[in-house]
């Protein structure tokens, strides 16, 4: 495994390749490019030997290559006096990006699974309990945004709720009911709003006042789950039930957040989906 003078540890190319996690062929390639030259080459056999001191440079080289840099760029970066600190910083940034990508990919997997359930109709709509009721008037303070893609709603609504709640807290206003998201069609766009109920209190700075009119008739369904991935499926089921009952959607669709994971340990989502409707069409 090692060779050389007494007291000087020299690693064979095979042993060094194993420690670094690359192939012998790649070490020979790095040698030809001058990126990682063996500490000694036997003049008779041509065998390459590496010093343990070269492990740091080898680790930096492999890390930079894994980050996507060309070998020309790797050579320039390794020539920097502070290359070790630079590589460590770049790896931290890459780690952050990969963790975020993992979270995004996990969310996409859940969305694909939810979409697959919709297509395959694995969850019969009869399992949901639809309730016809009236809806009260709601006085709200809110932030709203115009969107054309559902993905925009997903990226907008959470941060909007955070800003609304921060404004409510700063104003010292008291909530008189659960949080509300509501959606109103406007031509090719959808107006999505994140709102809180603060009764007759003044509208906190940075928010807009809003009022949802009372609805004499609505169809509702309760969505209870650990996450919101199945929310589109629940809305589709509600709209299908509206159609099945020969009703017509009429007015602003509401989501009433009765419980959320932010309410305390172990809390999941408990959301009342509410669609105002008109009387039968005949």
PDB file of C-alpha atoms in Angstrom:
ATOM      1  CA  UNK A   1       0.000   0.000   0.000  1.00  0.00           C
ATOM      2  CA  UNK A   2       2.870   2.354   0.723  1.00  0.00           C
ATOM      3  CA  UNK A   3       6.447   2.741  -0.445  1.00  0.00           C
ATOM      4  CA  UNK A   4       9.387   5.079  -0.053  1.00  0.00           C
ATOM      5  CA  UNK A   5      11.970   6.079   2.514  1.00  0.00           C
ATOM      6  CA  UNK A   6      11.592   5.035   6.159  1.00  0.00           C
ATOM      7  CA  UNK A   7       9.344   7.484   8.013  1.00  0.00           C
ATOM      8  CA  UNK A   8       7.812   8.915   4.819  1.00  0.00           C
ATOM      9  CA  UNK A   9       4.410   7.450   3.993  1.00  0.00           C
ATOM     10  CA  UNK A  10       3.771   7.154   0.284  1.00  0.00           C
ATOM     11  CA  UNK A  11       0.491   5.841  -1.045  1.00  0.00           C
ATOM     12  CA  UNK A  12       0.187   3.838  -4.221  1.00  0.00           C
ATOM     13  CA  UNK A  13      -2.084   5.296  -6.881  1.00  0.00           C
ATOM     14  CA  UNK A  14      -4.667   2.607  -6.133  1.00  0.00           C
ATOM     15  CA  UNK A  15      -4.693   3.331  -2.406  1.00  0.00           C
ATOM     16  CA  UNK A  16      -4.847   7.084  -2.993  1.00  0.00           C
ATOM     17  CA  UNK A  17      -7.700   6.663  -5.473  1.00  0.00           C
ATOM     18  CA  UNK A  18      -9.667   4.659  -2.890  1.00  0.00           C
ATOM     19  CA  UNK A  19      -9.174   7.302  -0.200  1.00  0.00           C
ATOM     20  CA  UNK A  20     -10.209  10.152  -2.480  1.00  0.00           C
ATOM     21  CA  UNK A  21     -13.109   8.275  -4.068  1.00  0.00           C
ATOM     22  CA  UNK A  22     -12.036   8.505  -7.705  1.00  0.00           C
ATOM     23  CA  UNK A  23     -10.730   6.039 -10.245  1.00  0.00           C
ATOM     24  CA  UNK A  24      -7.080   5.373 -10.979  1.00  0.00           C
ATOM     25  CA  UNK A  25      -7.797   6.479 -14.538  1.00  0.00           C
ATOM     26  CA  UNK A  26      -8.969   9.884 -13.298  1.00  0.00           C
ATOM     27  CA  UNK A  27      -5.849  10.329 -11.147  1.00  0.00           C
ATOM     28  CA  UNK A  28      -3.701   9.678 -14.211  1.00  0.00           C
ATOM     29  CA  UNK A  29      -5.803  12.230 -16.124  1.00  0.00           C
ATOM     30  CA  UNK A  30      -5.327  14.828 -13.376  1.00  0.00           C
ATOM     31  CA  UNK A  31      -1.601  14.112 -13.466  1.00  0.00           C
ATOM     32  CA  UNK A  32      -1.436  14.713 -17.236  1.00  0.00           C
ATOM     33  CA  UNK A  33      -3.235  18.041 -16.780  1.00  0.00           C
ATOM     34  CA  UNK A  34      -0.944  19.086 -13.940  1.00  0.00           C
ATOM     35  CA  UNK A  35      -3.841  19.335 -11.490  1.00  0.00           C
ATOM     36  CA  UNK A  36      -2.645  16.615  -9.112  1.00  0.00           C
ATOM     37  CA  UNK A  37       0.905  15.484  -9.789  1.00  0.00           C
ATOM     38  CA  UNK A  38       2.168  12.429  -7.859  1.00  0.00           C
ATOM     39  CA  UNK A  39       4.656  13.144  -5.082  1.00  0.00           C
ATOM     40  CA  UNK A  40       6.972  10.537  -6.613  1.00  0.00           C
ATOM     41  CA  UNK A  41       7.138   8.408  -9.738  1.00  0.00           C
ATOM     42  CA  UNK A  42       9.360   5.321  -9.613  1.00  0.00           C
ATOM     43  CA  UNK A  43      12.012   5.824 -12.290  1.00  0.00           C
ATOM     44  CA  UNK A  44      12.176   2.134 -13.104  1.00  0.00           C
ATOM     45  CA  UNK A  45       8.566   0.918 -12.878  1.00  0.00           C
ATOM     46  CA  UNK A  46       6.794   4.198 -13.607  1.00  0.00           C
ATOM     47  CA  UNK A  47       4.486   3.594 -10.636  1.00  0.00           C
ATOM     48  CA  UNK A  48       2.937   6.736  -9.183  1.00  0.00           C
ATOM     49  CA  UNK A  49       2.969   7.433  -5.444  1.00  0.00           C
ATOM     50  CA  UNK A  50       1.127  10.125  -3.506  1.00  0.00           C
ATOM     51  CA  UNK A  51       1.711  11.773  -0.138  1.00  0.00           C
ATOM     52  CA  UNK A  52      -1.058  12.036   2.492  1.00  0.00           C
ATOM     53  CA  UNK A  53      -0.413  15.790   2.336  1.00  0.00           C
ATOM     54  CA  UNK A  54      -1.975  15.745  -1.142  1.00  0.00           C
ATOM     55  CA  UNK A  55      -5.355  14.567   0.142  1.00  0.00           C
ATOM     56  CA  UNK A  56      -6.520  18.128   0.866  1.00  0.00           C
ATOM     57  CA  UNK A  57      -5.832  19.245  -2.693  1.00  0.00           C
ATOM     58  CA  UNK A  58      -7.459  16.101  -4.060  1.00  0.00           C
ATOM     59  CA  UNK A  59     -10.583  16.690  -1.959  1.00  0.00           C
ATOM     60  CA  UNK A  60     -10.821  20.289  -3.180  1.00  0.00           C
ATOM     61  CA  UNK A  61     -10.356  19.176  -6.783  1.00  0.00           C
ATOM     62  CA  UNK A  62     -13.122  16.574  -6.577  1.00  0.00           C
ATOM     63  CA  UNK A  63     -15.436  19.001  -4.757  1.00  0.00           C
ATOM     64  CA  UNK A  64     -14.999  21.685  -7.414  1.00  0.00           C
ATOM     65  CA  UNK A  65     -15.566  19.157 -10.172  1.00  0.00           C
ATOM     66  CA  UNK A  66     -18.743  17.952  -8.443  1.00  0.00           C
ATOM     67  CA  UNK A  67     -19.899  21.573  -8.258  1.00  0.00           C
ATOM     68  CA  UNK A  68     -19.862  21.626 -12.047  1.00  0.00           C
ATOM     69  CA  UNK A  69     -16.654  23.530 -12.758  1.00  0.00           C
ATOM     70  CA  UNK A  70     -14.575  22.626 -15.784  1.00  0.00           C
ATOM     71  CA  UNK A  71     -11.113  21.264 -15.129  1.00  0.00           C
ATOM     72  CA  UNK A  72      -9.611  24.486 -16.523  1.00  0.00           C
ATOM     73  CA  UNK A  73     -11.600  26.450 -13.942  1.00  0.00           C
ATOM     74  CA  UNK A  74     -10.630  23.959 -11.244  1.00  0.00           C
ATOM     75  CA  UNK A  75      -6.971  24.557 -12.000  1.00  0.00           C
ATOM     76  CA  UNK A  76      -7.395  28.328 -11.700  1.00  0.00           C
ATOM     77  CA  UNK A  77      -9.330  28.032  -8.438  1.00  0.00           C
ATOM     78  CA  UNK A  78      -6.792  25.670  -6.893  1.00  0.00           C
ATOM     79  CA  UNK A  79      -4.077  28.186  -7.705  1.00  0.00           C
ATOM     80  CA  UNK A  80      -5.756  30.752  -5.427  1.00  0.00           C
ATOM     81  CA  UNK A  81      -3.952  31.220  -2.077  1.00  0.00           C
ATOM     82  CA  UNK A  82      -7.228  30.842  -0.144  1.00  0.00           C
ATOM     83  CA  UNK A  83      -8.605  28.021  -2.270  1.00  0.00           C
ATOM     84  CA  UNK A  84      -9.550  25.868   0.752  1.00  0.00           C
ATOM     85  CA  UNK A  85     -11.744  28.592   2.285  1.00  0.00           C
ATOM     86  CA  UNK A  86     -13.233  29.388  -1.118  1.00  0.00           C
ATOM     87  CA  UNK A  87     -14.109  25.762  -1.838  1.00  0.00           C
ATOM     88  CA  UNK A  88     -15.640  25.347   1.636  1.00  0.00           C
ATOM     89  CA  UNK A  89     -17.836  28.403   1.082  1.00  0.00           C
ATOM     90  CA  UNK A  90     -18.883  27.198  -2.350  1.00  0.00           C
ATOM     91  CA  UNK A  91     -19.749  23.787  -0.924  1.00  0.00           C
ATOM     92  CA  UNK A  92     -21.896  25.387   1.796  1.00  0.00           C
ATOM     93  CA  UNK A  93     -23.752  27.362  -0.858  1.00  0.00           C
ATOM     94  CA  UNK A  94     -24.170  24.229  -2.954  1.00  0.00           C
ATOM     95  CA  UNK A  95     -25.465  22.334   0.077  1.00  0.00           C
ATOM     96  CA  UNK A  96     -28.078  25.033   0.698  1.00  0.00           C
ATOM     97  CA  UNK A  97     -29.159  24.932  -2.947  1.00  0.00           C
ATOM     98  CA  UNK A  98     -29.403  21.125  -2.920  1.00  0.00           C
ATOM     99  CA  UNK A  99     -31.465  21.083   0.288  1.00  0.00           C
ATOM    100  CA  UNK A 100     -33.847  23.610  -1.225  1.00  0.00           C
ATOM    101  CA  UNK A 101     -34.038  21.516  -4.395  1.00  0.00           C
ATOM    102  CA  UNK A 102     -34.824  18.446  -2.277  1.00  0.00           C
ATOM    103  CA  UNK A 103     -37.678  20.285  -0.578  1.00  0.00           C
ATOM    104  CA  UNK A 104     -38.966  21.437  -3.962  1.00  0.00           C
ATOM    105  CA  UNK A 105     -38.701  17.922  -5.393  1.00  0.00           C
ATOM    106  CA  UNK A 106     -40.529  16.435  -2.390  1.00  0.00           C
ATOM    107  CA  UNK A 107     -43.322  18.950  -2.899  1.00  0.00           C
ATOM    108  CA  UNK A 108     -43.472  18.058  -6.591  1.00  0.00           C
ATOM    109  CA  UNK A 109     -43.680  14.348  -5.757  1.00  0.00           C
ATOM    110  CA  UNK A 110     -46.636  15.028  -3.450  1.00  0.00           C
ATOM    111  CA  UNK A 111     -48.277  17.120  -6.176  1.00  0.00           C
ATOM    112  CA  UNK A 112     -47.752  14.347  -8.740  1.00  0.00           C
ATOM    113  CA  UNK A 113     -49.235  11.806  -6.340  1.00  0.00           C
ATOM    114  CA  UNK A 114     -52.232  14.054  -5.727  1.00  0.00           C
ATOM    115  CA  UNK A 115     -52.689  14.575  -9.465  1.00  0.00           C
ATOM    116  CA  UNK A 116     -52.422  10.817 -10.025  1.00  0.00           C
ATOM    117  CA  UNK A 117     -55.135  10.221  -7.444  1.00  0.00           C
ATOM    118  CA  UNK A 118     -57.318  12.711  -9.305  1.00  0.00           C
ATOM    119  CA  UNK A 119     -56.765  10.940 -12.623  1.00  0.00           C
ATOM    120  CA  UNK A 120     -57.241   7.473 -11.195  1.00  0.00           C
ATOM    121  CA  UNK A 121     -60.065   8.633  -8.904  1.00  0.00           C
ATOM    122  CA  UNK A 122     -58.623   6.650  -6.010  1.00  0.00           C
ATOM    123  CA  UNK A 123     -60.594   8.723  -3.490  1.00  0.00           C
ATOM    124  CA  UNK A 124     -64.329   8.445  -4.244  1.00  0.00           C
ATOM    125  CA  UNK A 125     -66.083  11.777  -3.851  1.00  0.00           C
ATOM    126  CA  UNK A 126     -68.788  10.036  -1.819  1.00  0.00           C
ATOM    127  CA  UNK A 127     -66.292   9.865   1.072  1.00  0.00           C
ATOM    128  CA  UNK A 128     -66.583  13.648   1.462  1.00  0.00           C
ATOM    129  CA  UNK A 129     -69.488  15.242   3.278  1.00  0.00           C
ATOM    130  CA  UNK A 130     -70.904  18.213   1.408  1.00  0.00           C
ATOM    131  CA  UNK A 131     -73.037  20.640   3.343  1.00  0.00           C
ATOM    132  CA  UNK A 132     -75.423  23.237   1.945  1.00  0.00           C
ATOM    133  CA  UNK A 133     -75.529  26.312   4.153  1.00  0.00           C
ATOM    134  CA  UNK A 134     -75.495  30.095   4.147  1.00  0.00           C
ATOM    135  CA  UNK A 135     -72.323  32.154   4.601  1.00  0.00           C
ATOM    136  CA  UNK A 136     -72.007  35.207   6.854  1.00  0.00           C
ATOM    137  CA  UNK A 137     -70.564  38.537   5.817  1.00  0.00           C
ATOM    138  CA  UNK A 138     -66.861  38.769   6.615  1.00  0.00           C
ATOM    139  CA  UNK A 139     -64.991  41.998   7.314  1.00  0.00           C
ATOM    140  CA  UNK A 140     -61.323  41.477   6.565  1.00  0.00           C
ATOM    141  CA  UNK A 141     -57.914  43.077   6.380  1.00  0.00           C
ATOM    142  CA  UNK A 142     -55.828  41.546   3.655  1.00  0.00           C
ATOM    143  CA  UNK A 143     -53.219  41.506   0.926  1.00  0.00           C
ATOM    144  CA  UNK A 144     -54.196  40.419  -2.574  1.00  0.00           C
ATOM    145  CA  UNK A 145     -52.488  39.558  -5.827  1.00  0.00           C
ATOM    146  CA  UNK A 146     -53.574  38.992  -9.412  1.00  0.00           C
ATOM    147  CA  UNK A 147     -52.436  35.648 -10.781  1.00  0.00           C
ATOM    148  CA  UNK A 148     -52.807  33.736 -14.018  1.00  0.00           C
ATOM    149  CA  UNK A 149     -51.208  30.431 -12.931  1.00  0.00           C
ATOM    150  CA  UNK A 150     -52.067  28.208  -9.969  1.00  0.00           C
ATOM    151  CA  UNK A 151     -48.352  27.919  -9.211  1.00  0.00           C
ATOM    152  CA  UNK A 152     -48.382  31.655  -8.522  1.00  0.00           C
ATOM    153  CA  UNK A 153     -51.055  31.157  -5.876  1.00  0.00           C
ATOM    154  CA  UNK A 154     -48.933  28.522  -4.151  1.00  0.00           C
ATOM    155  CA  UNK A 155     -45.907  30.836  -4.077  1.00  0.00           C
ATOM    156  CA  UNK A 156     -47.868  33.994  -3.174  1.00  0.00           C
ATOM    157  CA  UNK A 157     -50.455  32.993  -0.581  1.00  0.00           C
ATOM    158  CA  UNK A 158     -48.090  31.771   2.165  1.00  0.00           C
ATOM    159  CA  UNK A 159     -45.849  34.882   2.171  1.00  0.00           C
ATOM    160  CA  UNK A 160     -48.942  37.111   1.960  1.00  0.00           C
ATOM    161  CA  UNK A 161     -50.401  35.480   5.079  1.00  0.00           C
ATOM    162  CA  UNK A 162     -47.097  36.022   6.859  1.00  0.00           C
ATOM    163  CA  UNK A 163     -47.051  39.725   5.983  1.00  0.00           C
ATOM    164  CA  UNK A 164     -50.711  40.136   6.946  1.00  0.00           C
ATOM    165  CA  UNK A 165     -50.142  38.535  10.336  1.00  0.00           C
ATOM    166  CA  UNK A 166     -47.030  40.607  10.966  1.00  0.00           C
ATOM    167  CA  UNK A 167     -49.027  43.780  10.235  1.00  0.00           C
ATOM    168  CA  UNK A 168     -51.869  42.648  12.512  1.00  0.00           C
ATOM    169  CA  UNK A 169     -49.390  41.932  15.327  1.00  0.00           C
ATOM    170  CA  UNK A 170     -47.670  45.312  14.914  1.00  0.00           C
ATOM    171  CA  UNK A 171     -51.036  47.078  15.087  1.00  0.00           C
ATOM    172  CA  UNK A 172     -51.995  45.159  18.212  1.00  0.00           C
ATOM    173  CA  UNK A 173     -55.297  44.150  16.603  1.00  0.00           C
ATOM    174  CA  UNK A 174     -57.325  41.261  17.998  1.00  0.00           C
ATOM    175  CA  UNK A 175     -58.448  38.504  15.661  1.00  0.00           C
ATOM    176  CA  UNK A 176     -62.132  37.683  15.890  1.00  0.00           C
ATOM    177  CA  UNK A 177     -62.085  34.623  13.638  1.00  0.00           C
ATOM    178  CA  UNK A 178     -59.835  32.255  11.679  1.00  0.00           C
ATOM    179  CA  UNK A 179     -57.685  33.244   8.712  1.00  0.00           C
ATOM    180  CA  UNK A 180     -59.350  33.405   5.322  1.00  0.00           C
ATOM    181  CA  UNK A 181     -58.127  32.958   1.758  1.00  0.00           C
ATOM    182  CA  UNK A 182     -60.529  33.919  -0.993  1.00  0.00           C
ATOM    183  CA  UNK A 183     -60.507  33.834  -4.767  1.00  0.00           C
ATOM    184  CA  UNK A 184     -62.428  35.914  -7.278  1.00  0.00           C
ATOM    185  CA  UNK A 185     -62.307  35.546 -11.068  1.00  0.00           C
ATOM    186  CA  UNK A 186     -61.639  38.731 -13.033  1.00  0.00           C
ATOM    187  CA  UNK A 187     -61.474  38.064 -16.771  1.00  0.00           C
ATOM    188  CA  UNK A 188     -58.423  35.938 -17.530  1.00  0.00           C
ATOM    189  CA  UNK A 189     -56.996  36.577 -14.080  1.00  0.00           C
ATOM    190  CA  UNK A 190     -57.740  35.389 -10.592  1.00  0.00           C
ATOM    191  CA  UNK A 191     -57.540  37.705  -7.594  1.00  0.00           C
ATOM    192  CA  UNK A 192     -56.181  35.719  -4.634  1.00  0.00           C
ATOM    193  CA  UNK A 193     -56.225  37.239  -1.153  1.00  0.00           C
ATOM    194  CA  UNK A 194     -54.830  36.297   2.254  1.00  0.00           C
ATOM    195  CA  UNK A 195     -56.887  37.843   5.025  1.00  0.00           C
ATOM    196  CA  UNK A 196     -57.511  38.012   8.756  1.00  0.00           C
ATOM    197  CA  UNK A 197     -60.649  38.951  10.662  1.00  0.00           C
ATOM    198  CA  UNK A 198     -60.162  41.848  13.094  1.00  0.00           C
ATOM    199  CA  UNK A 199     -63.740  43.044  13.446  1.00  0.00           C
ATOM    200  CA  UNK A 200     -64.206  46.807  13.638  1.00  0.00           C
ATOM    201  CA  UNK A 201     -60.542  47.506  14.446  1.00  0.00           C
ATOM    202  CA  UNK A 202     -58.740  50.035  12.196  1.00  0.00           C
ATOM    203  CA  UNK A 203     -57.001  48.560   9.154  1.00  0.00           C
ATOM    204  CA  UNK A 204     -53.315  47.994  10.018  1.00  0.00           C
ATOM    205  CA  UNK A 205     -50.748  49.923   7.988  1.00  0.00           C
ATOM    206  CA  UNK A 206     -49.840  48.185   4.736  1.00  0.00           C
ATOM    207  CA  UNK A 207     -53.073  46.183   4.495  1.00  0.00           C
ATOM    208  CA  UNK A 208     -56.294  46.776   2.614  1.00  0.00           C
ATOM    209  CA  UNK A 209     -59.816  46.481   4.040  1.00  0.00           C
ATOM    210  CA  UNK A 210     -62.183  44.056   2.344  1.00  0.00           C
ATOM    211  CA  UNK A 211     -65.690  42.729   2.799  1.00  0.00           C
ATOM    212  CA  UNK A 212     -67.077  39.422   1.630  1.00  0.00           C
ATOM    213  CA  UNK A 213     -70.819  39.710   1.217  1.00  0.00           C
ATOM    214  CA  UNK A 214     -73.079  37.221   2.924  1.00  0.00           C
ATOM    215  CA  UNK A 215     -74.188  34.350   0.679  1.00  0.00           C
ATOM    216  CA  UNK A 216     -77.716  32.951   1.149  1.00  0.00           C
ATOM    217  CA  UNK A 217     -76.657  29.603  -0.237  1.00  0.00           C
ATOM    218  CA  UNK A 218     -73.311  27.803  -0.485  1.00  0.00           C
ATOM    219  CA  UNK A 219     -71.910  24.316  -0.759  1.00  0.00           C
ATOM    220  CA  UNK A 220     -69.063  23.508   1.626  1.00  0.00           C
ATOM    221  CA  UNK A 221     -66.714  20.632   2.421  1.00  0.00           C
ATOM    222  CA  UNK A 222     -64.127  20.162   5.152  1.00  0.00           C
ATOM    223  CA  UNK A 223     -60.503  19.428   4.185  1.00  0.00           C
ATOM    224  CA  UNK A 224     -58.451  17.807   6.956  1.00  0.00           C
ATOM    225  CA  UNK A 225     -54.900  16.607   6.245  1.00  0.00           C
ATOM    226  CA  UNK A 226     -51.286  16.984   7.389  1.00  0.00           C
ATOM    227  CA  UNK A 227     -50.491  19.113   4.329  1.00  0.00           C
ATOM    228  CA  UNK A 228     -52.242  21.056   1.563  1.00  0.00           C
ATOM    229  CA  UNK A 229     -51.265  18.805  -1.327  1.00  0.00           C
ATOM    230  CA  UNK A 230     -54.775  17.403  -1.646  1.00  0.00           C
ATOM    231  CA  UNK A 231     -56.481  20.807  -1.532  1.00  0.00           C
ATOM    232  CA  UNK A 232     -56.926  21.090  -5.343  1.00  0.00           C
ATOM    233  CA  UNK A 233     -58.501  17.616  -5.329  1.00  0.00           C
ATOM    234  CA  UNK A 234     -60.928  18.703  -2.611  1.00  0.00           C
ATOM    235  CA  UNK A 235     -61.872  21.812  -4.580  1.00  0.00           C
ATOM    236  CA  UNK A 236     -62.430  19.758  -7.729  1.00  0.00           C
ATOM    237  CA  UNK A 237     -64.670  17.407  -5.785  1.00  0.00           C
ATOM    238  CA  UNK A 238     -66.650  20.356  -4.453  1.00  0.00           C
ATOM    239  CA  UNK A 239     -67.146  21.833  -7.922  1.00  0.00           C
ATOM    240  CA  UNK A 240     -68.225  18.431  -9.266  1.00  0.00           C
ATOM    241  CA  UNK A 241     -70.748  18.189  -6.467  1.00  0.00           C
ATOM    242  CA  UNK A 242     -72.077  21.659  -7.332  1.00  0.00           C
ATOM    243  CA  UNK A 243     -72.604  20.420 -10.889  1.00  0.00           C
ATOM    244  CA  UNK A 244     -74.152  17.145  -9.708  1.00  0.00           C
ATOM    245  CA  UNK A 245     -76.720  19.074  -7.673  1.00  0.00           C
ATOM    246  CA  UNK A 246     -77.555  21.217 -10.677  1.00  0.00           C
ATOM    247  CA  UNK A 247     -76.297  24.374  -8.974  1.00  0.00           C
ATOM    248  CA  UNK A 248     -74.122  27.191 -10.322  1.00  0.00           C
ATOM    249  CA  UNK A 249     -71.039  28.697  -8.624  1.00  0.00           C
ATOM    250  CA  UNK A 250     -71.806  32.326  -7.846  1.00  0.00           C
ATOM    251  CA  UNK A 251     -69.487  34.572  -5.891  1.00  0.00           C
ATOM    252  CA  UNK A 252     -66.168  34.458  -4.137  1.00  0.00           C
ATOM    253  CA  UNK A 253     -64.743  31.060  -3.181  1.00  0.00           C
ATOM    254  CA  UNK A 254     -63.504  30.990   0.416  1.00  0.00           C
ATOM    255  CA  UNK A 255     -61.062  28.915   2.424  1.00  0.00           C
ATOM    256  CA  UNK A 256     -61.529  29.235   6.183  1.00  0.00           C
ATOM    257  CA  UNK A 257     -58.437  28.017   8.064  1.00  0.00           C
ATOM    258  CA  UNK A 258     -59.920  26.486  11.204  1.00  0.00           C
ATOM    259  CA  UNK A 259     -56.580  24.934  12.200  1.00  0.00           C
ATOM    260  CA  UNK A 260     -53.052  25.035  10.765  1.00  0.00           C
ATOM    261  CA  UNK A 261     -49.682  23.452  11.632  1.00  0.00           C
ATOM    262  CA  UNK A 262     -48.641  26.864  12.984  1.00  0.00           C
ATOM    263  CA  UNK A 263     -51.245  26.695  15.772  1.00  0.00           C
ATOM    264  CA  UNK A 264     -49.201  24.294  17.875  1.00  0.00           C
ATOM    265  CA  UNK A 265     -47.352  20.995  17.984  1.00  0.00           C
ATOM    266  CA  UNK A 266     -49.153  18.230  16.151  1.00  0.00           C
ATOM    267  CA  UNK A 267     -51.652  20.496  14.426  1.00  0.00           C
ATOM    268  CA  UNK A 268     -52.440  19.706  10.823  1.00  0.00           C
ATOM    269  CA  UNK A 269     -54.662  21.539   8.356  1.00  0.00           C
ATOM    270  CA  UNK A 270     -58.382  21.863   8.923  1.00  0.00           C
ATOM    271  CA  UNK A 271     -59.865  24.030   6.188  1.00  0.00           C
ATOM    272  CA  UNK A 272     -63.504  24.684   5.332  1.00  0.00           C
ATOM    273  CA  UNK A 273     -63.895  25.115   1.571  1.00  0.00           C
ATOM    274  CA  UNK A 274     -66.884  27.301   0.764  1.00  0.00           C
ATOM    275  CA  UNK A 275     -68.392  27.930  -2.658  1.00  0.00           C
ATOM    276  CA  UNK A 276     -71.402  30.271  -2.904  1.00  0.00           C
ATOM    277  CA  UNK A 277     -73.982  28.902  -5.330  1.00  0.00           C
ATOM    278  CA  UNK A 278     -77.186  29.938  -7.016  1.00  0.00           C
ATOM    279  CA  UNK A 279     -80.486  28.057  -6.939  1.00  0.00           C
ATOM    280  CA  UNK A 280     -81.126  25.224  -9.399  1.00  0.00           C
ATOM    281  CA  UNK A 281     -80.978  26.340 -12.997  1.00  0.00           C
ATOM    282  CA  UNK A 282     -84.447  25.183 -14.109  1.00  0.00           C
TER     283      UNK A 282
END
